[in-house]
mmCIF file of C-alpha atoms in Angstrom:
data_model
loop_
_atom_site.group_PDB
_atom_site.id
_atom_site.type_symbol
_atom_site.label_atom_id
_atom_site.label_comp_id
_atom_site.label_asym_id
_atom_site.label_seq_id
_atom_site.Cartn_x
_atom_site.Cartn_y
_atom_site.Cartn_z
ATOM 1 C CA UNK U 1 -36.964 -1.512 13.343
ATOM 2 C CA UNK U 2 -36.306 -4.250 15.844
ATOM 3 C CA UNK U 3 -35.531 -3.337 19.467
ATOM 4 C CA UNK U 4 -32.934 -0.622 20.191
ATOM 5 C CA UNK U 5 -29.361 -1.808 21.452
ATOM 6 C CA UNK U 6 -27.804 1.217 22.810
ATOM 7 C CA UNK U 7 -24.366 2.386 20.515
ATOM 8 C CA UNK U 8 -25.046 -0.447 18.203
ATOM 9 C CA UNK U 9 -25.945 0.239 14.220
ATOM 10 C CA UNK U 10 -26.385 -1.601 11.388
ATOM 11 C CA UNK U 11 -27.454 -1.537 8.016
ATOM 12 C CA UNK U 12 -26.730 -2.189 4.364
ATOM 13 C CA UNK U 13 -24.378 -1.544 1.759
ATOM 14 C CA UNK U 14 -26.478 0.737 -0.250
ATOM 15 C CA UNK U 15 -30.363 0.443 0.059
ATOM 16 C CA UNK U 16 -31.718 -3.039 0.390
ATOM 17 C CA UNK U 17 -34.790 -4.036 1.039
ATOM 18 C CA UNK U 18 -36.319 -7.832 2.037
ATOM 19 C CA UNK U 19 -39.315 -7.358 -0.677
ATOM 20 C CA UNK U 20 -38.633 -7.267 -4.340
ATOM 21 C CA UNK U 21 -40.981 -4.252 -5.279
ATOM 22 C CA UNK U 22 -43.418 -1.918 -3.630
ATOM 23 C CA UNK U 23 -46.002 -4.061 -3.840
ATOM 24 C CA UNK U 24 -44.967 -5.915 -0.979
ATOM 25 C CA UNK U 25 -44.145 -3.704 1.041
ATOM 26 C CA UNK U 26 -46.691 -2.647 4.342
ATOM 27 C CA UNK U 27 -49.905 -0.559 3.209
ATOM 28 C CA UNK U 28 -48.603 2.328 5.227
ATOM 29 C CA UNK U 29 -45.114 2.467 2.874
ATOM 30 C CA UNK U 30 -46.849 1.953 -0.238
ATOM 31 C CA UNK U 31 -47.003 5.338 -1.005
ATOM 32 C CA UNK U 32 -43.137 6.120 0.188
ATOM 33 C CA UNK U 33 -40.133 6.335 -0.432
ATOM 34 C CA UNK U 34 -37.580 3.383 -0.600
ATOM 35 C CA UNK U 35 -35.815 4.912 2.157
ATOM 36 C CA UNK U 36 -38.541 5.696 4.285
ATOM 37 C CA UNK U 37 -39.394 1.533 4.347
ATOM 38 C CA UNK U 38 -35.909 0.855 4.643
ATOM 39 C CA UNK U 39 -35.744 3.594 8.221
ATOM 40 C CA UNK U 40 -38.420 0.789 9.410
ATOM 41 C CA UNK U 41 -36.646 -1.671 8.963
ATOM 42 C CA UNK U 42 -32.861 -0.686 10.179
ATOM 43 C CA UNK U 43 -31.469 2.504 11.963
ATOM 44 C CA UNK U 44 -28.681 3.283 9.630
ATOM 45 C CA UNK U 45 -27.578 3.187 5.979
ATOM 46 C CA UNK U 46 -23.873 3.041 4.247
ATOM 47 C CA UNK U 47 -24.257 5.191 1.128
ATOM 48 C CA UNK U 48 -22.146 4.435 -1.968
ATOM 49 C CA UNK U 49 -23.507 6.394 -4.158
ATOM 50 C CA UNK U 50 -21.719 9.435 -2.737
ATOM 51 C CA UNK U 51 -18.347 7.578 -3.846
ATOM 52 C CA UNK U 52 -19.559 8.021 -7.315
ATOM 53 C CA UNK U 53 -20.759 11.293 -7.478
ATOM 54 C CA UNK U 54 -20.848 14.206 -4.488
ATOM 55 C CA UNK U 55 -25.036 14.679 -4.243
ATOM 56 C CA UNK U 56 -26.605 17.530 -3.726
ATOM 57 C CA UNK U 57 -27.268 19.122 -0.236
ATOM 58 C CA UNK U 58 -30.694 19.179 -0.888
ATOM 59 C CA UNK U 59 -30.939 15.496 -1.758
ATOM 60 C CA UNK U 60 -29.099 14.340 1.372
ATOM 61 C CA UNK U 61 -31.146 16.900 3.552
ATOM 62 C CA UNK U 62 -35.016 15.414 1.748
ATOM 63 C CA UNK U 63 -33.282 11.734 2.579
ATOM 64 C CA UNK U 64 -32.490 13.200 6.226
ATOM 65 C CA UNK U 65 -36.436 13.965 6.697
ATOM 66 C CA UNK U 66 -37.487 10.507 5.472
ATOM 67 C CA UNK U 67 -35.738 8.565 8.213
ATOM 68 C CA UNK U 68 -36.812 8.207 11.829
ATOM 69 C CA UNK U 69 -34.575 10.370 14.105
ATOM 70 C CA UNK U 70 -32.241 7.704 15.590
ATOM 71 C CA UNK U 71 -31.284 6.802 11.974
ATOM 72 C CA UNK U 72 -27.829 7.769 11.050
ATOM 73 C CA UNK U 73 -26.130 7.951 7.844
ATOM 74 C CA UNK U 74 -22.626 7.212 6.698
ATOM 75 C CA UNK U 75 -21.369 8.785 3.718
ATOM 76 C CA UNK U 76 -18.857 6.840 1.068
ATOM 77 C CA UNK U 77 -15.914 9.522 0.301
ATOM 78 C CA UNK U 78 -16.307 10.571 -3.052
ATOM 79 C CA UNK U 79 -13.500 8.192 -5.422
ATOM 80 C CA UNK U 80 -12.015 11.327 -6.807
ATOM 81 C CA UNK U 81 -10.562 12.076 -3.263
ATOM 82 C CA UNK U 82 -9.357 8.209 -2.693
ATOM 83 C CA UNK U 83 -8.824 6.671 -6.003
ATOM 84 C CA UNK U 84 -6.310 9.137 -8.098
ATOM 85 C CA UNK U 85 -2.768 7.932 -8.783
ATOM 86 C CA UNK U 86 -0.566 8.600 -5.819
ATOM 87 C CA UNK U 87 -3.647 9.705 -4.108
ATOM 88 C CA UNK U 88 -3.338 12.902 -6.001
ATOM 89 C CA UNK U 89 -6.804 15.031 -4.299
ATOM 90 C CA UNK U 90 -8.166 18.696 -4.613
ATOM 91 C CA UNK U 91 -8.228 19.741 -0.847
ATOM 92 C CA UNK U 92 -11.283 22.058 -1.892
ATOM 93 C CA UNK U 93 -13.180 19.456 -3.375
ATOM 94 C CA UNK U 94 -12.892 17.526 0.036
ATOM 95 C CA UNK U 95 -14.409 20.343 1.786
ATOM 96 C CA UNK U 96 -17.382 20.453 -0.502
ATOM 97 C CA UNK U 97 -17.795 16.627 -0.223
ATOM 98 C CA UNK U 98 -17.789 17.567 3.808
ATOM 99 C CA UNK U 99 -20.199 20.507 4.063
ATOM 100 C CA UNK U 100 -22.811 18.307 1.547
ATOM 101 C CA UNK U 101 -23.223 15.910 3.325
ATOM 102 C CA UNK U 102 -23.583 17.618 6.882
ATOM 103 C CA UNK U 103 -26.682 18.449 4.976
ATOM 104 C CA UNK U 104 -27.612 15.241 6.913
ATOM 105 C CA UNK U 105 -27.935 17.022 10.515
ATOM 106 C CA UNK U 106 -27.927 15.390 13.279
ATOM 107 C CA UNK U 107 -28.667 11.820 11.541
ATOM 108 C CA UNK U 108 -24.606 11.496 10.868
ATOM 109 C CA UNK U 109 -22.850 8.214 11.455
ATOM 110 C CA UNK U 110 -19.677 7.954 9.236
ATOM 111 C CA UNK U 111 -17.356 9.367 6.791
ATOM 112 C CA UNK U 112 -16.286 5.829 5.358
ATOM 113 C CA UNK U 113 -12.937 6.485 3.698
ATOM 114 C CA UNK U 114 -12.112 3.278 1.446
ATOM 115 C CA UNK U 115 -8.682 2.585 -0.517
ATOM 116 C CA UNK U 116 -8.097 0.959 -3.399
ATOM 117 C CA UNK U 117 -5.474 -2.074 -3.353
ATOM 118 C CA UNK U 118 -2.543 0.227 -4.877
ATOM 119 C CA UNK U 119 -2.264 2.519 -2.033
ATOM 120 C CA UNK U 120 0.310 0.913 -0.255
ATOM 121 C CA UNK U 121 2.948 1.202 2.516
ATOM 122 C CA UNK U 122 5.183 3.612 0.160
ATOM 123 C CA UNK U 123 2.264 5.920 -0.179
ATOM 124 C CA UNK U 124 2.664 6.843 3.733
ATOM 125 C CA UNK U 125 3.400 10.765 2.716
ATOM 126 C CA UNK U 126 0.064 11.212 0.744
ATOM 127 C CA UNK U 127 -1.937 8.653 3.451
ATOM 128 C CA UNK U 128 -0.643 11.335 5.966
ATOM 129 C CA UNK U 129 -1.681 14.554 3.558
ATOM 130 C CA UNK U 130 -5.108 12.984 3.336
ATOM 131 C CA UNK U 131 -5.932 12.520 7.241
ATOM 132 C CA UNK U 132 -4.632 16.023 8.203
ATOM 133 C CA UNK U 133 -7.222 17.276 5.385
ATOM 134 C CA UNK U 134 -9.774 14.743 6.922
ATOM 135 C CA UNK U 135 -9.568 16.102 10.057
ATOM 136 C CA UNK U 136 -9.453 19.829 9.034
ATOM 137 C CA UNK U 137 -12.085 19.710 7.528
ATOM 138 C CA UNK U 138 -13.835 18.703 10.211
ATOM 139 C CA UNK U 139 -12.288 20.325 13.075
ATOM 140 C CA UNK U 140 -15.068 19.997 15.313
ATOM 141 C CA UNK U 141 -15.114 16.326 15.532
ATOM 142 C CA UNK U 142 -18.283 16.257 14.372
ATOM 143 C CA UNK U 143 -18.001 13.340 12.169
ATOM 144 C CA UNK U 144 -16.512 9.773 13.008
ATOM 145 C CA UNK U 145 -14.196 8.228 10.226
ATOM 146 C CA UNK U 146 -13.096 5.038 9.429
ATOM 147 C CA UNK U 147 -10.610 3.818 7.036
ATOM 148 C CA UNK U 148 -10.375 0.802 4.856
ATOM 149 C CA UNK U 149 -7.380 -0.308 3.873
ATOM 150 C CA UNK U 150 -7.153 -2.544 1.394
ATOM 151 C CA UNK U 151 -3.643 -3.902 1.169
ATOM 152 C CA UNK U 152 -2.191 -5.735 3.767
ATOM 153 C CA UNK U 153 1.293 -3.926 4.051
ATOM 154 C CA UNK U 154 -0.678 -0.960 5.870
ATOM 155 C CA UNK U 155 -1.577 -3.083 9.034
ATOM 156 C CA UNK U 156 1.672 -1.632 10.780
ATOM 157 C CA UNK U 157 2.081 0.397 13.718
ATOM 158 C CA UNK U 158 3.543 3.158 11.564
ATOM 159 C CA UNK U 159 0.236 3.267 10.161
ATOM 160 C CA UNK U 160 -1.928 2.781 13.671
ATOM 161 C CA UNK U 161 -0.144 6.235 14.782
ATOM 162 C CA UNK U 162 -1.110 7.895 11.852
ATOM 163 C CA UNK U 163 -4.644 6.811 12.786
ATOM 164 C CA UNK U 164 -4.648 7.700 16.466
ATOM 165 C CA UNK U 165 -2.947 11.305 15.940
ATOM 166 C CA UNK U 166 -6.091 12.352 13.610
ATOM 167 C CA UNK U 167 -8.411 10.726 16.009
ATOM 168 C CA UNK U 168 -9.548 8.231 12.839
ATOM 169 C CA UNK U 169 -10.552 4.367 13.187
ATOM 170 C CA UNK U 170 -10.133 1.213 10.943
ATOM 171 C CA UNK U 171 -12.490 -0.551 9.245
ATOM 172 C CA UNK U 172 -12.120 -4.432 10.157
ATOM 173 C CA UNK U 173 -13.592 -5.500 7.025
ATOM 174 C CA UNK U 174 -12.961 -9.812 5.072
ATOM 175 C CA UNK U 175 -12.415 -8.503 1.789
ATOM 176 C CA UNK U 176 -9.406 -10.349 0.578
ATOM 177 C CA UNK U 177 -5.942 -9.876 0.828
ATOM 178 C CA UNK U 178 -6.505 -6.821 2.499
ATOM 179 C CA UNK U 179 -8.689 -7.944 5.135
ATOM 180 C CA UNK U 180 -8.150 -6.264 9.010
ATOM 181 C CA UNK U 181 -6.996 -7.100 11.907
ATOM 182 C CA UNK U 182 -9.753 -6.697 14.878
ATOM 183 C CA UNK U 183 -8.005 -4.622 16.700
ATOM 184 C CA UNK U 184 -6.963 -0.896 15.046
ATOM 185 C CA UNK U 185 -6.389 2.564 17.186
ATOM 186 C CA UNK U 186 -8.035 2.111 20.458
ATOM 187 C CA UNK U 187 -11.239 4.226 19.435
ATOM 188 C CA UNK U 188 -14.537 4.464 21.238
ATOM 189 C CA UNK U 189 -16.296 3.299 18.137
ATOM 190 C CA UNK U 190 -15.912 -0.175 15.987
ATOM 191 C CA UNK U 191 -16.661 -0.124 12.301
ATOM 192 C CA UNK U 192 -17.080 -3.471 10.566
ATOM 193 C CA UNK U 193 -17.979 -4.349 6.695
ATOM 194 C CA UNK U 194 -19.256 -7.475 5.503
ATOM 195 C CA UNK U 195 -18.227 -8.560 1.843
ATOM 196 C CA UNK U 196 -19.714 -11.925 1.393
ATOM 197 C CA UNK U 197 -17.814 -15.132 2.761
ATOM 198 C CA UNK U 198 -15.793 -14.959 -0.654
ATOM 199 C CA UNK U 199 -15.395 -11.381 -0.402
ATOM 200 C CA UNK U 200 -16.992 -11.133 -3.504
ATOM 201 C CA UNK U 201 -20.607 -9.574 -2.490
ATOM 202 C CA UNK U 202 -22.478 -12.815 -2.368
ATOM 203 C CA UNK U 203 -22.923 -15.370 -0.438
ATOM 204 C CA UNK U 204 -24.760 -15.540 3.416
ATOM 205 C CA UNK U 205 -22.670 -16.037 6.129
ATOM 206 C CA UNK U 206 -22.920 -18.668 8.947
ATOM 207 C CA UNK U 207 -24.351 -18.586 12.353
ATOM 208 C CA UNK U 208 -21.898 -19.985 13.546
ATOM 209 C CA UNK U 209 -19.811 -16.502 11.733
ATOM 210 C CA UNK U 210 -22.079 -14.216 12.895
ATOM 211 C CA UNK U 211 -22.121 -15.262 16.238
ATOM 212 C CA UNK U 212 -18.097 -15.202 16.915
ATOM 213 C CA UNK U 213 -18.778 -11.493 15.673
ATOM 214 C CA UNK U 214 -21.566 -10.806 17.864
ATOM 215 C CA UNK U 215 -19.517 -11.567 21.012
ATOM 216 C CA UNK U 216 -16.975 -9.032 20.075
ATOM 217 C CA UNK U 217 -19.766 -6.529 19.578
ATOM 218 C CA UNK U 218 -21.137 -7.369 22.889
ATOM 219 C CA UNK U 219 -17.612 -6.920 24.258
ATOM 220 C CA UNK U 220 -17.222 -3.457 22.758
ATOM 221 C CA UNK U 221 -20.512 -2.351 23.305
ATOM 222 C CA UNK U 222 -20.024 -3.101 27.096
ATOM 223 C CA UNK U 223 -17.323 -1.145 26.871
ATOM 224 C CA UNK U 224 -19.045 1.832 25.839
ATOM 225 C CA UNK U 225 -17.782 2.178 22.205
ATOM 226 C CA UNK U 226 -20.429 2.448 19.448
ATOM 227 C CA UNK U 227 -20.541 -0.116 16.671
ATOM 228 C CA UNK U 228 -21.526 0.291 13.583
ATOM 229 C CA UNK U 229 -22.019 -2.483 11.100
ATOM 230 C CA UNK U 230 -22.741 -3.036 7.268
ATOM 231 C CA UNK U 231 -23.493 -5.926 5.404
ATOM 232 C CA UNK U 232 -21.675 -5.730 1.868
ATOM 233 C CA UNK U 233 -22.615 -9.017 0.188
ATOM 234 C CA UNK U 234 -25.837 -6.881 -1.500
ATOM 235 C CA UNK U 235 -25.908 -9.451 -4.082
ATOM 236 C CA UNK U 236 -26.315 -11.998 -1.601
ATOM 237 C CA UNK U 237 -27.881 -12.540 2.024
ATOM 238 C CA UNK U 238 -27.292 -8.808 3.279
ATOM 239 C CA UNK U 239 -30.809 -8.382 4.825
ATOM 240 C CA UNK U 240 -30.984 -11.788 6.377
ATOM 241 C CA UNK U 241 -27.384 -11.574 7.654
ATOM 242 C CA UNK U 242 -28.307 -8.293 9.821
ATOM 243 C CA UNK U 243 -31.337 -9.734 11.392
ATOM 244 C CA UNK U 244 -29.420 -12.700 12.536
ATOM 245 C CA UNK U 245 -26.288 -10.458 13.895
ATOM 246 C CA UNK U 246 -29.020 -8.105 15.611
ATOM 247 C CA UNK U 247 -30.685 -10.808 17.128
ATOM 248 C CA UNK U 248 -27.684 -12.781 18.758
ATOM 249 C CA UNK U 249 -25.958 -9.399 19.956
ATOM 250 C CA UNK U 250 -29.474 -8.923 21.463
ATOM 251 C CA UNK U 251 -28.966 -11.774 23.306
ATOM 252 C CA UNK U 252 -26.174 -10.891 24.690
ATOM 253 C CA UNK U 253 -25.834 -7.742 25.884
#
């Protein structure tokens, strides 16, 4: 991994690697796992798999061992909890999604907690049910989470409240219509996701992009909030994308 900057993570969408097989990757990986090249390469992951399909405990606690130990994960709430009608969820299958993946120790980043663009302003009730079963799950505070909204209609400061009573942040996120504002619940963490410039998973962003963004992370991270970061746009630039933001945020801070 490149140089440490203190509170400051990044990663991929999803596991991503610069090489296109295992053939190129160093002699020492060779004989690896994907994710063990990938915790040599960046300090923290965004899993989506877990939105798909709760894993086991003993898968997330082998991928806990194969990571160095500043690495930290960030788990994708499982689509059954987020993406029923009226954001109908089982509050005991919540609690299993939590105590699987605290499998991950002391490597934990995020609970990432994304909406689909038909949870809305009149869904306030349910958005409220869903954060007071966020955070009892996980009365401790051991776990950050950030939410994603994805319909503009939520950016109000009804909504902010909600946020700041549970102790939860905002994703600010470019993915369409429901893109972010850059300023959420005042947090001492930052959680930004990179779609692609089109917000459609492709594409490499600018310099000129990345380094607007980099001063803000600068700014943050001066304050003493973490930031954590994920590049999106798998299908495009992801990897390359990082390195630049890493690099310029190096040079500033």
């Amino acid at each position: 991994m490149e140089q440490e900057i203190k509170g400051f993570y990044s990663g991929t969408s999803g596991l991503i690697l610069p090489v296109p097989n295992k053939l190129h990757y160093p002699g020492e990986f060779r004989e690896k796992s994907r994710l063990c090249y990938y915790g040599s390469l960046m300090d923290s992951i965004e899993i989506n798999s877990s939105f798909y399909k709760i894993p086991m405990a003993a898968t997330v606690k082998k991928w806990a061992g194969e990571v160095p130990e500043g690495f930290r994960f960030t788990f994708k709430l499982f689509r059954g909890i987020t993406h029923n009608p009226q954001l109908a969820f089982d509050p005991d299958e919540l609690g299993r999604f939590m105590e699987v993946v605290s499998a991950v120790g002391e490597k934990r980043g995020f609970i990432l907690v994304q909406f689909p663009p038909g949870v809305r302003i009149a869904n306030f009730v349910q958005l409220s049910r869903l954060m007071a079963s966020l955070r009892e799950q996980d009365a401790e505070g051991k776990w950050k989470i950030a939410v994603e909204f994805r319909h503009a209609s939520l950016y109000i400061d009804e909504v902010m409240e909600l946020l700041g009573e549970y102790g939860l942040g905002m994703v600010v996120h470019d993915k369409g219509m429901g893109a972010g504002p850059a300023e959420g619940p005042d947090t001492d963490f930052r959680y930004l996701r990179f779609h692609g410039p089109g917000g459609n998973y492709r594409g490499s962003y600018s310099k000129d992009v990345l380094s607007e963004y980099a001063g803000y992370i600068a700014e943050w991270l001066s304050e003493g909030k973490k930031v954590y970061v994920y590049f999106n746009n798998t299908m495009g630039d992801a990897y390359g994308n990082l390195r630049t933001l890493r690099g310029l945020v190096d040079d500033m801070v």
